[in-house]
Amino acid sequence: MEDDLFQRRSKLATAGVAESVEQEQEAKVLVLYTGGTIGMRTNRNGVYEPEADYLIPELKKLPIFHDKSYAEEQLMEEEKDLLVMPVMRSGRRVKYHIKEYNPLLDSSNMNMNDWSKIANDISTFYDDYDGFVILHGTDTMAYTASALSFMCENLGKPIVLTGSQIPIFEVRSDGRDNFLSALVVAGQFLIPEVLVLFGNKVLRGNRTIKNDSGSFDAFISPNIAAIADLETDITVDWAHVFRSGTTEKFRIHSEMCPNVGLLRLFPGISVQLVRSFLQPPTQGVVLQSYGAGNAPDNRPELLKAIEEAINIGVIIVNITQCTRGYVDAAYATGKALYDKGVIPGGDMTAEAALTKLSYVLGKANWSIKTKSKMMERNLRGEVQAIRKEDISLQDFELIDSVAKALSISTKEETIKLREALYPNLMCAAAKSNDVQALERLRNTGGNLSAGNQDGRTALHVAAREGHHAVVQYLLHHGATVYSKDQHDHTPLNDAIISKHHQIITLLVRTGAHLTMHPIRIAMELCSAAARDEVSTLQAWKLAGADLNVSDYDKRTPLHVAVSTKKMSAVRYLLGNDARWDTKDIFENTAEMQAKKPGYEEIHELIQQKIREEKSGIPDSEDLQQAQIKHD
Ligand code: ASN
């Protein structure tokens, strides 16, 4: 019904506005350009150097990065600083804004304050974009990616770091592909992780190391497979995507502790060196030991130095010097460390262990015990906590029997079958309020955020049906609140349509926000006002809508409520700060309409509101009641 109304009204609207309302198959990405080779130029001395105000104007000249005619004809005035990619095969278009940092840095010159700056920018603009790209030098990209993965708590959107080995405007460059792919991934795939995209791989940021100083495949994640492969198709391993699994909103923790260090053992390392390393102000050390976590157990003075540091509150985490593998207390030489209180760091990279330590030590209100416990815990997919055998797809009973019935035999076909079946099974379980069925599906490898053929997820369905327990279950297990179905509806839209106020509140608390064009929101609100549907107005308000938005005629919900004499809506709107003096395109205000004969009751309500505003004291019981009801 709402959609019908939308279409009818769109036809009435001027062509330009109608089109801009319909442009919702677009993703918006914020690019934070911090520096790195990707935007560098050769300076007078013949070496690469970052150059300010160079990248953006040059990118605007390349059609693959910027569809100039679309930008000129279709972008609204306030969007004029955006760059627009051409339409992709999926039918989507990515619009992006580049925020250039000053100064631009070679990443070797970056420090912890730069990580905080990036985290703060993401936090400031989090609700305005679908995803984030960080253009960054390759040298310390693995550190920044690891640090951001911890600093960004309850992340629900993709943050993709990329850069290049050759500057983007040189004839041969990996920068163009890397940047374009990063925009596509950030704009199209709701992977709620900090990622590193390089060459044809998308890797979990806190599992990544720079492995080659000259290759176009410079990065690897030695202990886990890639999150996505960029081949002819982009294949995301959804079962493998890390999800925060809380109902808390995105936030950042930007106070990192600088008093941390990496200590790499070598045969014959002196005890003086170890002691001086562990001196105050040191608060945490990542010890890079041999093989499966071994250190000499025939050097009591060394173990004593470690023990003394731990006793005064230094946290020491043990990881391996090997590129691949994990620390294991199976050897006596490793066990000697754990007996002294060293924390086993599993299969963490040095970059992840160091930044995790800095993050954990930066939590002022955590005790040393909590900090140590957190170092052992898997916080963002940076460490394999439990080693369990990989579950084979063939183990999934249901899929197995359907596969047999359909005479499916290859692994690829089975994967396709599972991708087709699971989202629908999960939607069905959500519809019938069956948390147990969802739990079974999840335990057999189902991705709770996967959409069915219409892009609907279990969360969309549960929100529409008003199944509060299912919504809670899904959010607790990391289902994303940001997925859009084929009509660009998020679960929040479903909860609004069915007026489930409690679910709206829960979704908003988890970070959901309105993504519709303001004119379309205004039309929904005006239409609710015309129908005198206060609970619909309340639903939109709970979801974060501004009750003073105006439609294409600049009419607000109050204009409509007044002119159609919908008393409940008028009372509710006036009780919730709706303005009576906003002018529509015909220069009419709601107050002017109320002055006409036949509107006396409404006129009196508005006059009360005006008196109240002048005196600062509420004098209308009616309006107070509307307010109380809403609260
Ligand atoms: N030195 C450069 C940097 O890290 C290397 C690169 O980006 N390829 O900024």
Coordinates of N, CA and C and ligand atoms in Angstrom, one line a residue, residues 35-38 40 105-108 136-140 164-165 210, ligand 1:
G35 N 47.6 8.3 2.5 CA 48.9 8.4 1.9 C 49.3 7.0 1.2
G36 N 50.6 6.8 1.2 CA 51.1 5.5 0.6 C 51.4 5.7 -0.9
T37 N 52.1 4.7 -1.4 CA 52.6 4.7 -2.8 C 51.4 5.0 -3.8
I38 N 50.3 4.5 -3.5 CA 49.1 4.6 -4.5 C 49.0 6.0 -5.0
M40 N 51.4 8.4 -4.8 CA 52.7 9.2 -4.8 C 53.1 9.6 -6.2
L105 N 50.8 10.6 4.3 CA 52.0 9.9 4.9 C 52.5 8.7 4.1
D106 N 53.8 8.5 4.0 CA 54.3 7.2 3.7 C 54.0 6.4 5.0
S107 N 53.5 5.2 4.9 CA 53.0 4.5 6.1 C 54.1 4.2 7.1
S108 N 55.3 4.3 6.7 CA 56.4 4.1 7.6 C 56.4 5.2 8.6
H136 N 46.1 3.5 1.9 CA 47.1 3.4 2.9 C 48.4 2.8 2.3
G137 N 49.5 3.3 2.8 CA 50.8 2.6 2.4 C 50.8 1.2 2.8
T138 N 51.6 0.4 2.0 CA 51.6 -1.0 2.3 C 52.5 -1.4 3.5
D139 N 53.5 -0.6 3.7 CA 54.5 -1.0 4.7 C 53.9 -1.3 6.1
T140 N 53.0 -0.4 6.6 CA 52.5 -0.7 7.9 C 51.0 -1.0 7.9
S164 N 49.0 0.3 -3.0 CA 49.5 -0.3 -4.2 C 51.1 -0.4 -4.1
Q165 N 51.7 -1.1 -5.0 CA 53.1 -1.2 -5.1 C 53.7 -0.1 -6.1
K210 N 52.5 -8.3 5.6 CA 53.1 -8.0 4.3 C 54.2 -9.0 4.1
Ligands
ASN1 N1 56.5 3.1 1.5 C1 55.2 2.9 1.0 C2 54.2 3.1 2.2 O1 54.0 2.2 3.0 C3 55.1 1.6 0.3 C4 53.8 1.4 -0.4 O2 52.8 2.0 -0.2 N2 53.8 0.5 -1.4 O3 53.7 4.2 2.3

